[in-house]
XYZ file of N, CA and C in Angstrom:
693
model
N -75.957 24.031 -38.450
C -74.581 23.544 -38.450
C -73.658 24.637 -37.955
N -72.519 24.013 -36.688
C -71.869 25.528 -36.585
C -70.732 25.413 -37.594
N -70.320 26.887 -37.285
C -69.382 26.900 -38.620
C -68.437 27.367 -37.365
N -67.113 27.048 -38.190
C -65.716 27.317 -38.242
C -65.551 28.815 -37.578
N -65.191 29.323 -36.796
C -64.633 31.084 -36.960
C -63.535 30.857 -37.198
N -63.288 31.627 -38.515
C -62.024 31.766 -39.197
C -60.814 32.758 -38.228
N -59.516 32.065 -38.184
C -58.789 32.893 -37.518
C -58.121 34.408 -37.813
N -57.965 35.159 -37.202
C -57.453 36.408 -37.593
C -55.965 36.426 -37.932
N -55.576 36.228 -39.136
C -54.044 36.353 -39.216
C -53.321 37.166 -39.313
N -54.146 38.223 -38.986
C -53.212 39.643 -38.809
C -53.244 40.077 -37.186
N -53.241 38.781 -36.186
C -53.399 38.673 -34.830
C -51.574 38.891 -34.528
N -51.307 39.891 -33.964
C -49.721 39.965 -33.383
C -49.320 39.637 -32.502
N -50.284 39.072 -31.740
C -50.069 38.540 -30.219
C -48.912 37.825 -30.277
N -48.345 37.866 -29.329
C -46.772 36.658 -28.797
C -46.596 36.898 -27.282
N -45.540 36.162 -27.096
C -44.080 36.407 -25.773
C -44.016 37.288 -25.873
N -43.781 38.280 -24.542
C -43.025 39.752 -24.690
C -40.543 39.350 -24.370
N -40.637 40.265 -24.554
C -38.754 40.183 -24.538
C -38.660 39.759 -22.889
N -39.600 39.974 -22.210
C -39.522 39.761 -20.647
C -39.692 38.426 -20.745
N -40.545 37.903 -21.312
C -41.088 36.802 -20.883
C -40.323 35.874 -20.988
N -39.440 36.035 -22.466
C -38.559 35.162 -23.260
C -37.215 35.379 -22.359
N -36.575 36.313 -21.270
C -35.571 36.473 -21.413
C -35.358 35.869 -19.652
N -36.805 35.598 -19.215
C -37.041 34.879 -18.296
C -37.232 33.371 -18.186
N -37.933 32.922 -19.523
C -37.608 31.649 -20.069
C -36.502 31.171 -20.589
N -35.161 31.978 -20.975
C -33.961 31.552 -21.311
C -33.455 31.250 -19.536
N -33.934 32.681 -19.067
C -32.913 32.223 -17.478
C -33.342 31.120 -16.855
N -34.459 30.493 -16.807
C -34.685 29.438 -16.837
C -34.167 28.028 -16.754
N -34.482 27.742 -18.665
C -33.699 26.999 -18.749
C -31.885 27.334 -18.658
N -31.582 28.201 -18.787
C -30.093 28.569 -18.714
C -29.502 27.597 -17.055
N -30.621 27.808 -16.028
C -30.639 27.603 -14.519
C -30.394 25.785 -14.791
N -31.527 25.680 -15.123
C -31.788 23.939 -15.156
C -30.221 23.432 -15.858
N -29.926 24.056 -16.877
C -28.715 22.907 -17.468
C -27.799 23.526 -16.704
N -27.606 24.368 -15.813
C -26.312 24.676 -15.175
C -26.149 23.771 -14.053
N -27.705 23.127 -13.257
C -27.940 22.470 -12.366
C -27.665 20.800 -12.626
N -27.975 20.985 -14.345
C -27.761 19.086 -14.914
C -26.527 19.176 -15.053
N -25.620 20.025 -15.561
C -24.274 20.194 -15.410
C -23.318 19.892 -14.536
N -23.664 20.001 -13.343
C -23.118 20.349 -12.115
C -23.139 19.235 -11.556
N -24.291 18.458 -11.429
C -24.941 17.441 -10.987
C -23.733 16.331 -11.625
N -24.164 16.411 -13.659
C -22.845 15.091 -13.659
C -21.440 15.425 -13.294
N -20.968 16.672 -13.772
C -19.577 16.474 -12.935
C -19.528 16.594 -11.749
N -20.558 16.473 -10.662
C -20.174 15.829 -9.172
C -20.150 13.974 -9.105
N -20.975 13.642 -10.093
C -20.939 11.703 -10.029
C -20.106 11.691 -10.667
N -19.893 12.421 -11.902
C -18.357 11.865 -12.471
C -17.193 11.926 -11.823
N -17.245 13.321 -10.784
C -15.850 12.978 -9.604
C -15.638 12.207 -8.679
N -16.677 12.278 -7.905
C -17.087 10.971 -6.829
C -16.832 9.578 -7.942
N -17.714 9.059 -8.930
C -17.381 7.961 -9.390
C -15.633 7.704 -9.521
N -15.213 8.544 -10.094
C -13.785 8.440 -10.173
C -12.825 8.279 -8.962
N -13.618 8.980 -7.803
C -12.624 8.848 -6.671
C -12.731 7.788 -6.297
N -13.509 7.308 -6.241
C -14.323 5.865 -5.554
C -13.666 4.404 -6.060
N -13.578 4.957 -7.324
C -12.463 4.152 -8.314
C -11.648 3.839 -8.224
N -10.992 5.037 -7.994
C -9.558 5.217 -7.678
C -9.032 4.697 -6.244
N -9.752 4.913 -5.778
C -9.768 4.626 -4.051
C -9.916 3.218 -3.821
N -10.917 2.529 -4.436
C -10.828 1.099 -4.312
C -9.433 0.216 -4.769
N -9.102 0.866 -6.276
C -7.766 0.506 -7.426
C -7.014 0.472 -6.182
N -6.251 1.453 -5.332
C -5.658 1.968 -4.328
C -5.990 0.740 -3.560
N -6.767 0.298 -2.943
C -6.904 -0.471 -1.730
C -6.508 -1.693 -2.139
N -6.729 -2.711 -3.924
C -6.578 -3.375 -4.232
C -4.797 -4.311 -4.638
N -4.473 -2.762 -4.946
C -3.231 -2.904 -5.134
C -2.255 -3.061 -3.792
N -2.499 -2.140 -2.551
C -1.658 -2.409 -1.765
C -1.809 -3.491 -0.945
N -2.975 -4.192 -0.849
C -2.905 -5.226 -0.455
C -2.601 -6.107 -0.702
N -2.495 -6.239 -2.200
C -1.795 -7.384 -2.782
C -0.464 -7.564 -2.492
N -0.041 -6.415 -2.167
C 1.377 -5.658 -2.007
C 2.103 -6.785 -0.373
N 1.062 -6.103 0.254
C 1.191 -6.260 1.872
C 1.100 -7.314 2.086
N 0.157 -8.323 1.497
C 0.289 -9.832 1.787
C 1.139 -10.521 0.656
N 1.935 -10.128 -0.402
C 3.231 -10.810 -0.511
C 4.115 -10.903 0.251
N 4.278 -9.149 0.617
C 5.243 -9.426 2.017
C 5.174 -9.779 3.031
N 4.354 -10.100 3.636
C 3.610 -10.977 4.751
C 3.729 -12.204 4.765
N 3.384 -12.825 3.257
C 3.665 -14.167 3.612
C 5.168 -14.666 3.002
N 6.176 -14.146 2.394
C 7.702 -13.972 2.338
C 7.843 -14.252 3.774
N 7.815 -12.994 4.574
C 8.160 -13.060 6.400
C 7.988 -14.273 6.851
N 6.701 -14.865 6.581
C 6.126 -15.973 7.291
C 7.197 -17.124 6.901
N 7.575 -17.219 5.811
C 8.571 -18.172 5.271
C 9.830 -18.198 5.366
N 10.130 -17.570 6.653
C 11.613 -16.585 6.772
C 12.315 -17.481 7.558
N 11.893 -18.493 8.135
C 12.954 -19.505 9.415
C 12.762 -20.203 8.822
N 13.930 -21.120 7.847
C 14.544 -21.665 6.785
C 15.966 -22.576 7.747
N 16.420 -21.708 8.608
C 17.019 -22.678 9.472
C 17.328 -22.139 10.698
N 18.126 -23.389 11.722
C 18.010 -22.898 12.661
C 19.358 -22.163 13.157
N 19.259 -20.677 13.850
C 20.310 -20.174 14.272
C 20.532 -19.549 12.653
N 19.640 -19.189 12.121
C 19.905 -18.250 10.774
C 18.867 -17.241 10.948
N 19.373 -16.105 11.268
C 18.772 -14.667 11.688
C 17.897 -13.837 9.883
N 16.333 -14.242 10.380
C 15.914 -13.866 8.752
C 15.812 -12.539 8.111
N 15.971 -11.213 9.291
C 16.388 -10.201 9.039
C 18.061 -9.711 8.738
N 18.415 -9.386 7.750
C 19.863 -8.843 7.513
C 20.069 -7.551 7.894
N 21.258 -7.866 8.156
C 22.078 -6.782 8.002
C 21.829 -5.641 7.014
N 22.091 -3.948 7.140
C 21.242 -3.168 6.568
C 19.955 -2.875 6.178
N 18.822 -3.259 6.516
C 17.844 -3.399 6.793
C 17.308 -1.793 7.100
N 16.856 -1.158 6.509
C 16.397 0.780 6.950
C 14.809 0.783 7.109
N 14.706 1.984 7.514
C 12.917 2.265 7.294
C 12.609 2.260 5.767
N 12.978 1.759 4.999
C 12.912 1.926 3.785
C 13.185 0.726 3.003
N 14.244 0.011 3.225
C 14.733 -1.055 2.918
C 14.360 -2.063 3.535
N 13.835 -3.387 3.153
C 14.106 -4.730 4.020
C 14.661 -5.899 3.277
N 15.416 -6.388 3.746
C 16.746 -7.485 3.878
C 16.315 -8.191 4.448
N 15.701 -9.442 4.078
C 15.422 -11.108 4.954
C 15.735 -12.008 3.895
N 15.647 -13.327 4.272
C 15.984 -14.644 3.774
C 15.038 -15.183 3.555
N 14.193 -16.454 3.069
C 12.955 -16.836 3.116
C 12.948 -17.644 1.841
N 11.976 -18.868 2.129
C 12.063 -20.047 1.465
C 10.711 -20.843 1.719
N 10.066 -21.313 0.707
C 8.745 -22.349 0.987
C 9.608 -23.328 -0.310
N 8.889 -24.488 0.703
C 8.905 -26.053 0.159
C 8.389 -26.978 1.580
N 9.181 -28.073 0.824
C 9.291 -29.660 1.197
C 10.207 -29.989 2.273
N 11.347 -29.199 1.647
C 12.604 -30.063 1.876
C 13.063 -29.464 3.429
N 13.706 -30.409 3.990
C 13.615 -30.460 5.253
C 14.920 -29.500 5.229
N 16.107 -29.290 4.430
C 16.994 -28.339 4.749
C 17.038 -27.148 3.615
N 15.809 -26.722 3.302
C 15.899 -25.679 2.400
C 16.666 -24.493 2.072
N 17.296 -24.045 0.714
C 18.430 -23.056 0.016
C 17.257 -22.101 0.328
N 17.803 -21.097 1.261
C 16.731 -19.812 1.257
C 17.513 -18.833 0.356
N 16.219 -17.773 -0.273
C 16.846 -16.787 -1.594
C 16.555 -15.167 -0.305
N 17.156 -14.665 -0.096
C 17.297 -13.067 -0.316
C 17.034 -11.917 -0.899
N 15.861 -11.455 -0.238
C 15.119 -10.839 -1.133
C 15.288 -9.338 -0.080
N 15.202 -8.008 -1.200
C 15.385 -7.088 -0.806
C 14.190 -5.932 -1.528
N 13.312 -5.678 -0.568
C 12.534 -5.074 -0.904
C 12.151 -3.348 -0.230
N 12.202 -2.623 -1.627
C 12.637 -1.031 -0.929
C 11.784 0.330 -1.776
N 11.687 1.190 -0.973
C 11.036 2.265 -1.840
C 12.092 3.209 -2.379
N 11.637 3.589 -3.528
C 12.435 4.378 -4.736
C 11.434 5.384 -5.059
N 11.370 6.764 -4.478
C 10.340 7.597 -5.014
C 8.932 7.490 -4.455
N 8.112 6.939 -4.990
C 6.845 6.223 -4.975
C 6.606 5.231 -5.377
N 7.859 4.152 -6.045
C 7.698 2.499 -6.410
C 8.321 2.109 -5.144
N 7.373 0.669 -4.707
C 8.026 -0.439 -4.354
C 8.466 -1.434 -5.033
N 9.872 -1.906 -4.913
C 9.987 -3.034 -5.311
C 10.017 -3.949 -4.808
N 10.772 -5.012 -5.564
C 11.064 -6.522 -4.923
C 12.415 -6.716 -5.460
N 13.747 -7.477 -5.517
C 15.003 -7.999 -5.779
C 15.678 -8.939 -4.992
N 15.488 -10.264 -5.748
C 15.724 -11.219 -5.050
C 17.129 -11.921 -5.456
N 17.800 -12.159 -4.514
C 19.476 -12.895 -5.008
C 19.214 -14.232 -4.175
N 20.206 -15.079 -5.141
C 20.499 -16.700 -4.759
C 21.062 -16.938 -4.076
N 21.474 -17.913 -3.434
C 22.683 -18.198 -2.866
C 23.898 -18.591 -3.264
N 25.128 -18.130 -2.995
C 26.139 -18.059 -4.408
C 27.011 -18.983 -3.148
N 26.972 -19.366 -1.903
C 28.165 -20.073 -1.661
C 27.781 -20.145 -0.562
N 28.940 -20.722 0.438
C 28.617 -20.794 2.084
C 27.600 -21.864 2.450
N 27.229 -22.266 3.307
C 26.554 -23.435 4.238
C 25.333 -22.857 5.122
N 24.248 -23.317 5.530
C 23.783 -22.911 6.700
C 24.478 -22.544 7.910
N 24.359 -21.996 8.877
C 23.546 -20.845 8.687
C 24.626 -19.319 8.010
N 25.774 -20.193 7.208
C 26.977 -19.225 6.918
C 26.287 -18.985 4.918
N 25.281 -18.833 4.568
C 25.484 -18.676 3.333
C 25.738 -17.050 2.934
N 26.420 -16.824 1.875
C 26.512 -15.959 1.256
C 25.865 -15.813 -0.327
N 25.468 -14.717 -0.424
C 24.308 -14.757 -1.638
C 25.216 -13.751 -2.583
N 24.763 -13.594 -3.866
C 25.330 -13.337 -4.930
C 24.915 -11.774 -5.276
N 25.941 -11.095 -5.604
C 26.092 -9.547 -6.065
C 24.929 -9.141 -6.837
N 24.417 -9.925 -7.851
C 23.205 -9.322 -8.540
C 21.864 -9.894 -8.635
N 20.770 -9.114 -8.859
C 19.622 -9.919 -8.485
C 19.182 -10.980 -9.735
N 18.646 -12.262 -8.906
C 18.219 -12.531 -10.463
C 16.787 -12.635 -11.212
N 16.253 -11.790 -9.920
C 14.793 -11.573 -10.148
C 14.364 -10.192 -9.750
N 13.652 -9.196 -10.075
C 13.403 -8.096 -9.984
C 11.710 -7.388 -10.213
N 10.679 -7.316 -9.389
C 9.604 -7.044 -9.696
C 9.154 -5.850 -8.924
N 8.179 -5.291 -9.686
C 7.668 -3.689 -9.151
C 6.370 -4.640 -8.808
N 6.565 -4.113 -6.762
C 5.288 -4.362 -6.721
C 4.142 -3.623 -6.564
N 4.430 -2.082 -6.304
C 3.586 -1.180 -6.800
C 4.140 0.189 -6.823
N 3.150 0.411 -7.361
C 3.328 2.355 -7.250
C 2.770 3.138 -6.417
N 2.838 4.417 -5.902
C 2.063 5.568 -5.499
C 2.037 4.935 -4.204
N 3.507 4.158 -3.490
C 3.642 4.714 -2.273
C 4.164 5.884 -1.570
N 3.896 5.745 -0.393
C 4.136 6.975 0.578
C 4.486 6.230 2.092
N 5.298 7.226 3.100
C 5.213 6.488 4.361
C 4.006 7.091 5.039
N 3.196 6.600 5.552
C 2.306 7.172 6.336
C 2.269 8.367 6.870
N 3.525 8.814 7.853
C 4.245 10.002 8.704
C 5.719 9.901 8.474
N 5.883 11.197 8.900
C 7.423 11.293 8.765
C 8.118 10.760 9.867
N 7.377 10.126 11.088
C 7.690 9.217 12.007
C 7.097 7.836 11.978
N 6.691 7.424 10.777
C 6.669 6.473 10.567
C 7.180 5.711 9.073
N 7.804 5.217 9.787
C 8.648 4.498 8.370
C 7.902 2.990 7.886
N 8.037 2.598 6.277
C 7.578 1.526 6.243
C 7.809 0.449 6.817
N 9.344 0.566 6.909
C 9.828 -1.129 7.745
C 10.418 -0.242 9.246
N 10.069 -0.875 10.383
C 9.939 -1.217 11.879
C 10.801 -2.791 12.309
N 11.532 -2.858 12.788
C 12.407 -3.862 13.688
C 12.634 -3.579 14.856
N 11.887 -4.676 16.079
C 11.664 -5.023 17.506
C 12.385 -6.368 17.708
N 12.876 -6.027 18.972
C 13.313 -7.329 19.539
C 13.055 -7.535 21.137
N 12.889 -9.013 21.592
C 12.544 -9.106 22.612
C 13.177 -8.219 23.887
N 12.169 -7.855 24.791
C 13.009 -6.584 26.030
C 12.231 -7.383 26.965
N 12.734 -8.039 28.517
C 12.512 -8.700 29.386
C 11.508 -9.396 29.107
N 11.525 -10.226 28.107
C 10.004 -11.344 27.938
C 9.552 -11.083 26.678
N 9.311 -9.808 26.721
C 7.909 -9.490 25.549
C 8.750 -8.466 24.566
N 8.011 -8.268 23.211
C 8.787 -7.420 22.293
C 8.685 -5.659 22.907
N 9.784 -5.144 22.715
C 10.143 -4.155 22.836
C 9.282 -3.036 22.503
N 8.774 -1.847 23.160
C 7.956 -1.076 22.761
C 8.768 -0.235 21.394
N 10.253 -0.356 21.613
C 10.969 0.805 20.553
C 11.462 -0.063 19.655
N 11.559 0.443 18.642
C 12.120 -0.025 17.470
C 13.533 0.075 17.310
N 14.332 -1.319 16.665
C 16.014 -1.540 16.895
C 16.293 0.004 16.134
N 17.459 0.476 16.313
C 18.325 1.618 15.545
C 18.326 1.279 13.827
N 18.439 1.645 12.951
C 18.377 1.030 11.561
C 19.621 2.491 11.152
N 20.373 2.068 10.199
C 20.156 0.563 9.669
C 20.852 -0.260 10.194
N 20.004 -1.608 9.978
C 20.421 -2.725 11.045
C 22.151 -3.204 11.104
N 22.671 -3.338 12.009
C 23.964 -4.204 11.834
C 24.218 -5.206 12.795
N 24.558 -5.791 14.128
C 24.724 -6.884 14.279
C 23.591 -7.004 15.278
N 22.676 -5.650 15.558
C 21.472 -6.102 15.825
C 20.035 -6.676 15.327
N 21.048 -6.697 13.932
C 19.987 -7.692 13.029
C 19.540 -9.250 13.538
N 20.020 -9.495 14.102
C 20.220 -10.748 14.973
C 19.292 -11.252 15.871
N 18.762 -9.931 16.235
C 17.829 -9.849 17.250
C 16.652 -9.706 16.933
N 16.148 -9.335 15.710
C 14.663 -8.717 15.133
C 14.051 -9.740 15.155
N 12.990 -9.880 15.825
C 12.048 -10.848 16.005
C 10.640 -10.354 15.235
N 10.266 -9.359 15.186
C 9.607 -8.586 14.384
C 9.490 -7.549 13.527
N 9.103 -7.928 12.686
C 8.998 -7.200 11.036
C 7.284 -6.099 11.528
N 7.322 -4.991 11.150
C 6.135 -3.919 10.968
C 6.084 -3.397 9.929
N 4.808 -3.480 9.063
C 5.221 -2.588 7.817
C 4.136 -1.783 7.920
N 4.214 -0.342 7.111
C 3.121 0.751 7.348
C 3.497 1.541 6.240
N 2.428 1.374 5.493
C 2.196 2.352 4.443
C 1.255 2.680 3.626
N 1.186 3.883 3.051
C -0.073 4.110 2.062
C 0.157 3.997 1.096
N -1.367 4.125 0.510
C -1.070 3.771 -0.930
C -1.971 4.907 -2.104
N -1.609 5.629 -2.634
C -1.800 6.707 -3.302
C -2.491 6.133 -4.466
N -3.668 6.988 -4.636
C -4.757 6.500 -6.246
C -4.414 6.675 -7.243
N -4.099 6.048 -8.132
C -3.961 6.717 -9.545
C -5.168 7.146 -10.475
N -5.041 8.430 -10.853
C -4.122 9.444 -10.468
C -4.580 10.050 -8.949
N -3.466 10.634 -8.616
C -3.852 11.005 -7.275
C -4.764 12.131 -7.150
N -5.762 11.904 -6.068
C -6.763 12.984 -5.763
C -6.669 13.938 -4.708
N -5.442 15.453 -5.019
C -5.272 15.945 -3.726
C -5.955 16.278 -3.347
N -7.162 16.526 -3.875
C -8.253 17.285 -2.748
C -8.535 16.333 -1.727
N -8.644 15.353 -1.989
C -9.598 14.393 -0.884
C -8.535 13.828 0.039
N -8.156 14.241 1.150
C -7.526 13.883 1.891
C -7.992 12.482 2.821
N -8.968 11.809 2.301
C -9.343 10.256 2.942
C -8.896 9.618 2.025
N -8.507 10.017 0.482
C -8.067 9.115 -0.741
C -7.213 8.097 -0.640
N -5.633 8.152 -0.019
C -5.170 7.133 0.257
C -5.423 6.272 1.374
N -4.965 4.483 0.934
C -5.299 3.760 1.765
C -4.204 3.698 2.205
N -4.138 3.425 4.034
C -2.791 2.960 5.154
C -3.268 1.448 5.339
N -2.517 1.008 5.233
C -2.133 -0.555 5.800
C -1.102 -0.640 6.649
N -0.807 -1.372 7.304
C -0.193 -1.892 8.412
C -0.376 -2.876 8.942
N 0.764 -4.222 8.943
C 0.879 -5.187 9.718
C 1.786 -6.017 10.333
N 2.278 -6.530 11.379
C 3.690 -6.785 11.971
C 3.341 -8.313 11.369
N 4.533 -8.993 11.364
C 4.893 -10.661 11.405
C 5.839 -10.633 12.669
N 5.589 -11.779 13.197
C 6.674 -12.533 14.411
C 7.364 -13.055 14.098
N 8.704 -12.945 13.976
C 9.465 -14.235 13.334
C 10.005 -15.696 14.571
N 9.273 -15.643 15.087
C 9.333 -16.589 16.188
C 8.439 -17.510 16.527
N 8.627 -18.645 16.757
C 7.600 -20.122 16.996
C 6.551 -19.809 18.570
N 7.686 -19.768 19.439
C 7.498 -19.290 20.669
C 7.317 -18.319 21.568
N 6.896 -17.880 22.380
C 7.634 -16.890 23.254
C 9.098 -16.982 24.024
N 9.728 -16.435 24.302
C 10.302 -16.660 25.147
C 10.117 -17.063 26.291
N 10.836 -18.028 26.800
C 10.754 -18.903 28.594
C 11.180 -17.561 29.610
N 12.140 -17.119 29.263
C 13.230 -15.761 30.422
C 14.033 -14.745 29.314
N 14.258 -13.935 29.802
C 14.858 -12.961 29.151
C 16.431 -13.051 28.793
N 17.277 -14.168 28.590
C 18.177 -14.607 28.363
C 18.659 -14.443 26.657
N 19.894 -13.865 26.514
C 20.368 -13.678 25.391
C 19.957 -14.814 23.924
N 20.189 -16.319 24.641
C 19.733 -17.324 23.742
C 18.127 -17.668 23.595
N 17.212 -17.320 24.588
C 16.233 -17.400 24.098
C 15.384 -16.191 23.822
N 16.148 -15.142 23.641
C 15.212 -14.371 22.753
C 15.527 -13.967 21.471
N 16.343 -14.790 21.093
C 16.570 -14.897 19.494
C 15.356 -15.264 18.546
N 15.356 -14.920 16.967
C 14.400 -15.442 16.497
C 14.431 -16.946 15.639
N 13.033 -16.974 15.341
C 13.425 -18.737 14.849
C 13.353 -19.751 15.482
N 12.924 -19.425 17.216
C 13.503 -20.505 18.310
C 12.213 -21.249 18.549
């Protein structure tokens, strides 16, 4: 039968301080590497986040005002861009329904900082195409935050009007005054900043940009009456 050899327990053998201080650097290496690793997905996840939030919001943004524009010839020989109208500000008229002679409301939509809003007034008096609208708004909505203009040569709101036939390569003078009359096209351009914003990543914000026509037709000739909008 074999037997057992009993162990020596006065055996001192171990790790030397090298061995151990090479096995700490080690692992010390590995969790600096698992470390590193999640806060790179945790930043990326977040930007990605953020960046989408960003894309979601200004579009929602861009096609309210898009389809407002679209609803902007309410009548005829009523100019749907106003008066004062800036790269910053826009002033139109605009109305959806039924009714064949529709009360269009006035809506003024502008950047403050990094909010856009919305402020819309009624019509307080006057007739087609003579109405006059009322001193205070009676509707007021933020439609987003963490805008920006694209460039410092580019402003959010753009107004063109027809130049021998076709729209004008330059944009009317702003702010608008009795060449409001003439804007046949609305351009809007802007970004839209993540919350919170990510300065490092300079692809972070989203630019949008898109013109409306405010016109049925083209123009026939380059004549004062038919290159009005609405026609």
């Amino acid at each position: 039968m074999l037997m057992a050899v009993p162990q020596n327990l006065g055996d001192e053998r171990g790790i030397t301080l090298i061995e151990l201080m090479i096995a700490l650097a080690a692992g010390l290496f590995v969790m600096a590497a698992l470390t590193l690793a999640m806060l790179v997905t945790i930043r990326e996840t977040s930007r990605v986040t953020s960046h989408v939030e960003a894309n979601q919001r200004s579009r929602v943004a861009m096609a309210k005002i898009v389809n407002q524009l679209h609803s902007a010839c309410v009548a005829p020989q009523l100019a749907p861009v106003q008066k004062e109208s800036t790269g910053s500000t826009l002033r139109f008229v605009h109305q959806v329904g039924s009714q064949v002679a529709p009360v269009p409301v006035m809506s003024e939509i502008s950047l403050s900082g990094d909010t856009l809003s919305q402020a819309d007034y009624e019509v307080a008096g006057g007739a087609a195409p003579e109405w006059t609208f009322a001193a205070t708004p009676f509707s007021t909505e933020e439609l987003m935050t963490g805008v920006e203009p694209i460039s410092e040569s580019t402003p959010l709101f753009r107004y063109y009007s027809y130049s021998n036939g076709s729209i004008s390569a330059s944009p009317l003078t702003t702010p608008l005054g009795t060449n409001a009359a003439s804007a046949v096209q609305v351009s809007i351009a802007f970004k839209a900043v993540p919350r919170p914003p990510v300065s490092e990543d300079e692809n972070a914000p989203t630019e949008l940009q898109d013109a409306v026509l405010l016109r049925l037709t083209p123009p026939a000739y380059s004549s004062a009456t038919n290159n009005l909008p609405c026609q």
